[in-house]
Short mmCIF file of C-alpha atoms and ligand atoms in Angstrom, two decimals:
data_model
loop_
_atom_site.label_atom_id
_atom_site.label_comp_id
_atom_site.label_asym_id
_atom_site.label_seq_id
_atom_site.Cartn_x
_atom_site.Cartn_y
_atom_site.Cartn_z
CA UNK A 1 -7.48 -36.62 -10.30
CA UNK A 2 -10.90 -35.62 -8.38
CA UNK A 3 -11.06 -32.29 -7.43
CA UNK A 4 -11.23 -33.91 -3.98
CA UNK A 5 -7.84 -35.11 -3.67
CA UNK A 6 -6.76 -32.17 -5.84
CA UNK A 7 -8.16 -29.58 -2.60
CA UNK A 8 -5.78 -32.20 -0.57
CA UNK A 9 -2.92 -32.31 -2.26
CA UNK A 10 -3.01 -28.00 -3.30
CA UNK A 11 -0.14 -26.98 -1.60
CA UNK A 12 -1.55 -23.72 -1.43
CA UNK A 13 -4.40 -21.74 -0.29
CA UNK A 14 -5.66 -18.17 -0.53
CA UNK A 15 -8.07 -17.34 1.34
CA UNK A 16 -10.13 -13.74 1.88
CA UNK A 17 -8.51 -13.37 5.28
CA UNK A 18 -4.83 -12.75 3.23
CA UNK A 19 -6.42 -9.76 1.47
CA UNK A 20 -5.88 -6.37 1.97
CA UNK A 21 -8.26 -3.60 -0.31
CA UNK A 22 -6.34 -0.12 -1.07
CA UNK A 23 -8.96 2.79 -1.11
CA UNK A 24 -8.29 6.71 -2.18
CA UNK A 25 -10.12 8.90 -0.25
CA UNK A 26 -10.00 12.40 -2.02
CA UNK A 27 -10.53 15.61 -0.26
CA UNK A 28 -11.78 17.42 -3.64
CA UNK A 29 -14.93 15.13 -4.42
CA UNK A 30 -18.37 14.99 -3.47
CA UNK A 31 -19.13 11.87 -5.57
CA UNK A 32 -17.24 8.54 -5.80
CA UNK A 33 -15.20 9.40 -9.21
CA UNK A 34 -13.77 6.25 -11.11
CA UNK A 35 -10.10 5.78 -11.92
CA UNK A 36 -9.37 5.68 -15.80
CA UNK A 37 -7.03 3.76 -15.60
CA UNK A 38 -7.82 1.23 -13.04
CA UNK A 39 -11.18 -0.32 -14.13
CA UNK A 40 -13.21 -0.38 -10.94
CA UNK A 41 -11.43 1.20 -8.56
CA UNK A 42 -12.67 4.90 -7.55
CA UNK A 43 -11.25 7.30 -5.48
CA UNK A 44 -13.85 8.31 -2.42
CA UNK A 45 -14.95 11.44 -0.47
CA UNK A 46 -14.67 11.24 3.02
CA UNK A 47 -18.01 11.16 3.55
CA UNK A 48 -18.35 7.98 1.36
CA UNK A 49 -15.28 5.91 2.20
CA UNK A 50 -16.83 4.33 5.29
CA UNK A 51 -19.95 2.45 3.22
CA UNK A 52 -17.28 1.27 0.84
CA UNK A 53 -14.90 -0.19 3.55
CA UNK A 54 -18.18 -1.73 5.08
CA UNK A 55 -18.70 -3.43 1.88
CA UNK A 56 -15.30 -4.65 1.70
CA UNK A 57 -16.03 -6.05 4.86
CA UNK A 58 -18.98 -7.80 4.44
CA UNK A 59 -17.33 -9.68 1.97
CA UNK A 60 -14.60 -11.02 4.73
CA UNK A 61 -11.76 -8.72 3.59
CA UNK A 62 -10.25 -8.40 7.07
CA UNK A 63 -8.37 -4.73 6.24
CA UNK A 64 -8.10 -1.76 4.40
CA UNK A 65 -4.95 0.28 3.27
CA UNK A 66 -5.93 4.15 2.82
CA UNK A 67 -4.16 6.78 0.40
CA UNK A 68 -5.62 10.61 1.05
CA UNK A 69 -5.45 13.43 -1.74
CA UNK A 70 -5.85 16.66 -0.06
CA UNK A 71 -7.18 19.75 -0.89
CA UNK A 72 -4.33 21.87 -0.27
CA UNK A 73 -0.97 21.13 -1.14
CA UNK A 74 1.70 22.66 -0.15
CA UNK A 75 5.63 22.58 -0.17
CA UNK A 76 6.28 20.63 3.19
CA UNK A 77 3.19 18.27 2.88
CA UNK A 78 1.41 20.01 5.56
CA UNK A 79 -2.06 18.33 5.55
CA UNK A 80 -0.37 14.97 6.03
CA UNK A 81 -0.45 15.39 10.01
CA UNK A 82 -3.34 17.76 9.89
CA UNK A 83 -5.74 16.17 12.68
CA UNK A 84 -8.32 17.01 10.47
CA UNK A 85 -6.65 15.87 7.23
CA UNK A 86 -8.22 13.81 4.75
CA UNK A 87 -6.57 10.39 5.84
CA UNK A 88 -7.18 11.18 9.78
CA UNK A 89 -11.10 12.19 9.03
CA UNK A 90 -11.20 8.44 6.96
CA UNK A 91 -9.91 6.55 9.69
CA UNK A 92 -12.08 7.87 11.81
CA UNK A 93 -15.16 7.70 10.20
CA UNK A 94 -13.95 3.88 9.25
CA UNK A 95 -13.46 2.88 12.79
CA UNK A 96 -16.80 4.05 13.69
CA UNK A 97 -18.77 2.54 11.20
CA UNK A 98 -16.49 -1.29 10.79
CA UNK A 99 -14.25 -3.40 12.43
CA UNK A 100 -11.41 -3.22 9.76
CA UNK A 101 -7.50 -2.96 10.45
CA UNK A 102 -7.20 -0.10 9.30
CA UNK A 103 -3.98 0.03 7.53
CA UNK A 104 -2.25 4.07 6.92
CA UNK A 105 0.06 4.71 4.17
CA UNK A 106 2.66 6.95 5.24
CA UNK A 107 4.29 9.45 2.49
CA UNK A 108 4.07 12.60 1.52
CA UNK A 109 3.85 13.20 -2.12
CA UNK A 110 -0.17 13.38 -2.22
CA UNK A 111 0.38 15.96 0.21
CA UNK A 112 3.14 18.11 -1.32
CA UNK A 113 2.60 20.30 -4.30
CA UNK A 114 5.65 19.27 -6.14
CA UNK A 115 4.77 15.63 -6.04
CA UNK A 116 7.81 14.34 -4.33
CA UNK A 117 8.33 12.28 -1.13
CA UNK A 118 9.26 14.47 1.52
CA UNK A 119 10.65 18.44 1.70
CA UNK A 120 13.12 19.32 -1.14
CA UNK A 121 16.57 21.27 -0.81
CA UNK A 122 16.99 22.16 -4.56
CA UNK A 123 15.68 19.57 -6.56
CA UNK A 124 16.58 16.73 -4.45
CA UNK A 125 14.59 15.31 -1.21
CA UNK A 126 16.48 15.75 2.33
CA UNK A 127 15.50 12.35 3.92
CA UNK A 128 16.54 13.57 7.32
CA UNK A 129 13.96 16.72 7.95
CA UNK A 130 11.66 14.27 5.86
CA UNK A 131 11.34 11.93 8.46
CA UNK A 132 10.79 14.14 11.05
CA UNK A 133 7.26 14.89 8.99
CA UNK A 134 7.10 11.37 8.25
CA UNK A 135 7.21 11.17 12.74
CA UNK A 136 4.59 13.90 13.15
CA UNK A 137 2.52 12.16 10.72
CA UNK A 138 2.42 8.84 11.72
CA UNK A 139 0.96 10.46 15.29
CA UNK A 140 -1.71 12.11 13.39
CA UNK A 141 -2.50 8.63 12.66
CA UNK A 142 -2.39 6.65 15.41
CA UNK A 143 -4.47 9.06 17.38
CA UNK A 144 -7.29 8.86 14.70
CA UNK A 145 -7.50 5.53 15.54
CA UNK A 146 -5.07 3.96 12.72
CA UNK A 147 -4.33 0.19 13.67
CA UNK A 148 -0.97 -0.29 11.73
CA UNK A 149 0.95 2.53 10.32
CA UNK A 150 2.97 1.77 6.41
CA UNK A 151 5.47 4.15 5.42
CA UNK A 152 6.06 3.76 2.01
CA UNK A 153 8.54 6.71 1.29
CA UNK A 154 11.66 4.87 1.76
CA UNK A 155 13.33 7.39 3.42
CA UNK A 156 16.86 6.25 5.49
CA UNK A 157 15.96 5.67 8.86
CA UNK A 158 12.07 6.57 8.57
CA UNK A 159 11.36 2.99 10.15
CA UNK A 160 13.58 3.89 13.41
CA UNK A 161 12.26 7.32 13.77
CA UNK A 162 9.21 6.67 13.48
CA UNK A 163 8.82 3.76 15.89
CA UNK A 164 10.41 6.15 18.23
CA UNK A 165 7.86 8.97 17.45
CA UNK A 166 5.04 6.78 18.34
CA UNK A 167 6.08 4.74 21.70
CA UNK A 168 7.25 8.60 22.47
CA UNK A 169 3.64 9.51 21.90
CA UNK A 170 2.04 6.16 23.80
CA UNK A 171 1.28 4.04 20.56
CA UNK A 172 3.50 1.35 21.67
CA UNK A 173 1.42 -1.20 20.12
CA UNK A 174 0.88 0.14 17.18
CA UNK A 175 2.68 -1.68 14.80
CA UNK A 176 4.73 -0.69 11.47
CA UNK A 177 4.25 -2.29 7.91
CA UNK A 178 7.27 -1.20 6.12
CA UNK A 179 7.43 -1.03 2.53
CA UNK A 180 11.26 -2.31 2.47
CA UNK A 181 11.58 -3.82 -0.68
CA UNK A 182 9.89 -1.17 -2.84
CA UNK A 183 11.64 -1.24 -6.62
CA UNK A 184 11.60 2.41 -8.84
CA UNK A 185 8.81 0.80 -10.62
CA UNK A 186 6.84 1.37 -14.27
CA UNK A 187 4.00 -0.86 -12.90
CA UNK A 188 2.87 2.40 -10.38
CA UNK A 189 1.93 4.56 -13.21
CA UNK A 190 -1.70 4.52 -12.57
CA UNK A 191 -1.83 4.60 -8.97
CA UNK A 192 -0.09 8.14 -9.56
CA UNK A 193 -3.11 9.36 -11.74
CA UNK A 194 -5.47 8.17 -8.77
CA UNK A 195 -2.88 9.55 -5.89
CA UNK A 196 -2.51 12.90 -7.74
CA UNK A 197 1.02 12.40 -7.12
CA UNK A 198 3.18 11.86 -10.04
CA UNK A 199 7.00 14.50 -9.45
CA UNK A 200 6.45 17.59 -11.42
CA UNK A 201 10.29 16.90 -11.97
CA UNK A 202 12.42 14.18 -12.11
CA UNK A 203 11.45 10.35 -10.71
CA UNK A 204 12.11 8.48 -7.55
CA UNK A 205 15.25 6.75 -8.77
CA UNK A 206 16.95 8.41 -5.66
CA UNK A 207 15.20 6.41 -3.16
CA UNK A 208 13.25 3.83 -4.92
CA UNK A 209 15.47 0.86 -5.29
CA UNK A 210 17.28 -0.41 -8.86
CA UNK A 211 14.83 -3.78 -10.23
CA UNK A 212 18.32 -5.30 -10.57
CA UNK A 213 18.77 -5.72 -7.28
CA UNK A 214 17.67 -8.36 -4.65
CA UNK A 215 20.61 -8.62 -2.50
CA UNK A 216 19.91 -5.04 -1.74
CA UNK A 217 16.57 -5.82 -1.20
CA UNK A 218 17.58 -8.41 1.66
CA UNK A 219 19.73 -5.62 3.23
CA UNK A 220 17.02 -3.02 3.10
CA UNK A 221 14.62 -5.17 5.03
CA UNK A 222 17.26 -6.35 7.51
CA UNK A 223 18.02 -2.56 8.19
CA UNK A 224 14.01 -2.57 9.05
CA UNK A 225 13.79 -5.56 11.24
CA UNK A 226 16.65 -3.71 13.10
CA UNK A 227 14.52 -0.47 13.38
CA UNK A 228 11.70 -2.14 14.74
CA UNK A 229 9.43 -3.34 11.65
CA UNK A 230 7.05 -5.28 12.33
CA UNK A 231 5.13 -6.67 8.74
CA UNK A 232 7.82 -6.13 5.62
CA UNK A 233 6.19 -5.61 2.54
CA UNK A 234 7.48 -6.04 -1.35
CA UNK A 235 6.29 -4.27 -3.69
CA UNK A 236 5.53 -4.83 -6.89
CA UNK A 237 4.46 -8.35 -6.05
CA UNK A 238 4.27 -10.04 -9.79
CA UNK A 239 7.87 -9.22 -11.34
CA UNK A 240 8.84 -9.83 -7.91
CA UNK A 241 7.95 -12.96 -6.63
CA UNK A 242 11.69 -14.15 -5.95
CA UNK A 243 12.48 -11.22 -3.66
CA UNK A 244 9.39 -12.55 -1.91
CA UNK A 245 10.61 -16.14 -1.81
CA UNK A 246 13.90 -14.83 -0.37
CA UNK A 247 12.23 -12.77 2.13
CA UNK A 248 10.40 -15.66 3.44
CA UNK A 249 13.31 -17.85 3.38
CA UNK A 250 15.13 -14.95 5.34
CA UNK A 251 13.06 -13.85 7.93
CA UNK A 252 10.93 -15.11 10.34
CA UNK A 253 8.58 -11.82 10.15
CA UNK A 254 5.37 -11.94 8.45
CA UNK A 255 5.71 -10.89 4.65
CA UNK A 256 3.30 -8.19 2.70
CA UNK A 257 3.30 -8.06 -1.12
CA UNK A 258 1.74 -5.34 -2.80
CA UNK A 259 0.28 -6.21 -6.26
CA UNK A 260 0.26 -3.01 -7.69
CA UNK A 261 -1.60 -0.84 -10.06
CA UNK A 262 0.05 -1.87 -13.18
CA UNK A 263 -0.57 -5.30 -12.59
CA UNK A 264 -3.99 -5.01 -12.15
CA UNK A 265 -4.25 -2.68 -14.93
CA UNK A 266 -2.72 -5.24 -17.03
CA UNK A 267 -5.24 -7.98 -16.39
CA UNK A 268 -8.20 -5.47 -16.56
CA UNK A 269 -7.01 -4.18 -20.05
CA UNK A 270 -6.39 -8.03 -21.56
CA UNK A 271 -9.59 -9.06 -20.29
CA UNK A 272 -11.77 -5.95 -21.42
CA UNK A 273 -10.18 -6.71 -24.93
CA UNK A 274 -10.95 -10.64 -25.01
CA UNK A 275 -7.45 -11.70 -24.44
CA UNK A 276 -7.58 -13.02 -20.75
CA UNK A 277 -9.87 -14.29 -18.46
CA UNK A 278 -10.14 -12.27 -16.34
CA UNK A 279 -11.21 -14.34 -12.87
CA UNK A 280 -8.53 -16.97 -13.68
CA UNK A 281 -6.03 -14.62 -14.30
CA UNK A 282 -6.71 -12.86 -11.12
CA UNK A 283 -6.79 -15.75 -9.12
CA UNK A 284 -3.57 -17.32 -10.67
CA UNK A 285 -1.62 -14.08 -9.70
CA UNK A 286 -3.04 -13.60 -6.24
CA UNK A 287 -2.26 -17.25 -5.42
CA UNK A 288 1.68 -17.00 -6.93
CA UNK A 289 1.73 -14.29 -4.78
CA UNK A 290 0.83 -16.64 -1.97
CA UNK A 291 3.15 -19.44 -3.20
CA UNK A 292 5.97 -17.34 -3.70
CA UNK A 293 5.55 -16.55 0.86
CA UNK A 294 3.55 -13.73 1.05
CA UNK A 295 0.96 -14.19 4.53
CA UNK A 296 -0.91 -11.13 3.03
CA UNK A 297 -1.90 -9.44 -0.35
CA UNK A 298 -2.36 -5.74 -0.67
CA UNK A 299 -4.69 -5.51 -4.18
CA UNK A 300 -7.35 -3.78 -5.94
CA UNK A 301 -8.73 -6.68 -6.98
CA UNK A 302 -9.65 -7.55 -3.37
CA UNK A 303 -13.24 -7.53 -3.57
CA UNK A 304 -13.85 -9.07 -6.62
CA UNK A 305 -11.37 -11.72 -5.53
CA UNK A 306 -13.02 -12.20 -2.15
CA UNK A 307 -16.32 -12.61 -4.14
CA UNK A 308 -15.15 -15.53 -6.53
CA UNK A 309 -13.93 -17.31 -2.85
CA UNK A 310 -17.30 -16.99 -1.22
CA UNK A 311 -18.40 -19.00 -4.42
CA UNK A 312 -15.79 -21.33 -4.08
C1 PBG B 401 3.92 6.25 -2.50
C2 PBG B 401 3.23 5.05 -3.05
C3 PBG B 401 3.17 4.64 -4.38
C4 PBG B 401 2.39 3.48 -4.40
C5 PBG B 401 2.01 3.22 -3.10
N1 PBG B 401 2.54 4.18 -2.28
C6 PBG B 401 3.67 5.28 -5.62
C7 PBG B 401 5.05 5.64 -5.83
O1 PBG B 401 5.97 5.26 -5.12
O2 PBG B 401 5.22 6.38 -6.79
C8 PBG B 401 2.07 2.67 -5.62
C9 PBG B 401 0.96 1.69 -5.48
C10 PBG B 401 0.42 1.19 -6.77
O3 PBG B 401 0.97 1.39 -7.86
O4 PBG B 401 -0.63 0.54 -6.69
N2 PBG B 401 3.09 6.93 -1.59
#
């Protein structure tokens, strides 16, 4: 076959404008400082995360998703809706300097100093005076200018409540990415060395759901829709591709998947030993991703994948 009537016939497409690039922005640094174990990704002062945002979009990437690590922790998560805290100062400085959606992931463990997702009673997280904080921050981040707000802590309820704490506080418009299908997952162990945020005790196995299960998955993000989501999101993407499929079978709502840190540390780590390639195998997962229904792709490897399509 040409590659002519190959383009015609390709059922589908990715393009830059489905990618979304994840960027730390660390509290404690003065220099960018490189992620050991995710090859080219760095986590960024504030003062630095607007250049790298700009380069991500001078490349076409149409939005950024940003993760703060504060300098003080504490037992509630109290910097989370610190005006001044690390994530509101980014946004800020990002909507100055760029035209990006800016994208704000909503959770507290890189905020509290036992690493877990919201305020513990004993050793176990009490989701309802967590999503009060999860309320209080997602105002913090709308008023620093935050386009689309992404809870991620998969809390009961956090979706409703928090749609209620912004039209409450005038951000009617801003809408909510929820991460509804979000599986207890292996594949997040090096975002928590970059997100300072791995539980001093115990796991997420409370909250996060069982990989077993996709009918649950369908109920989770029906609860959302019903709360007032607005983008659902599954995540991991890769071992999850038919929760995707379902999800855009399901719902008429537009459909996130968030290719995670263990998948791209996989690829990285094959192709750095010879065992990969590594453009082809970034492209080929990016694209399942699409082909499975996702509209957009959260992924580290959004620059160099935007790069290899402005080649294209
Ligand atoms: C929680 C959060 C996590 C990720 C995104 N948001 C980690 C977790 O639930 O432990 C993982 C993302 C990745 O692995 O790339 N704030």
């Amino acid at each position: 076959m040409s590659s002519n009537l190959r383009d015609m016939v390709r059922e589908t497409d990715l393009s830059v404008k489905d990618l979304i690039y994840p960027m730390f922005v660390n509290e404690n640094l003065r220099a960018p400082k490189p992620i050991g174990s995710m090859p080219g990704v760095k986590a960024y002062p504030v003062g630095k995360a607007a250049a790298e945002a700009k380069s991500a979009e001078a490349l076409g990437i149409p939005a950024v998703l940003l993760f703060g690590i504060p300098k003080r922790k504490d037992e509630r998560g109290s910097e989370a809706w610190n005006e001044k805290g690390v994530v509101q100062r980014a946004i800020r400085e990002i909507k100055k300097e760029t035209d990006l959606t800016v994208i704000a992931d909503l959770c507290l463990c890189e905020y509290t100093d036992h690493g877990h997702c919201g305020v513990l009673h004993g050793e176990v997280v009490d989701n309802d005076s967590t999503i009060e904080l999860y309320g209080l921050t997602a105002i913090a981040q709308a008023e620093a200018g935050a386009d689309i707000i992404a809870p991620s802590g998969m809390m009961d309820g956090q979706v409703g409540l928090i749609r209620e704490a912004l039209d409450d506080a005038g951000f009617e418009s801003v809408p909510i990415m929820s991460y509804s299908a979000k599986y207890a997952s292996a594949f997040y162990g090096p975002f928590r060395d970059a997100a300072e945020s791995t539980p001093r005790f115990g796991d997420r196995r409370t909250h996060q759901m069982d990989p077993g299960n996709l009918r649950e998955a369908m109920r989770e993000m029906a609860a959302d829709i019903d709360e007032g989501a607005d983008i659902l999101m599954v995540k991991p993407a890769l071992p999850y591709l038919d929760v995707i499929r379902e999800a855009r079978l399901a719902f008429d709502l537009p459909i996130a998947a968030y290719n995670v840190s263990g998948e791209y540390a996989m690829v990285k780590a094959a192709a750095a030993n010879g065992w990969l390639d590594h453009d082809r195998a970034m492209m080929e997962s990016l694209l399942s991703i699409r082909r499975a229904g996702a509209d957009m792709i959260i992924t580290y490897f959004a620059k160099e994948a935007a790069a290899k399509l402005g080649e294209m």
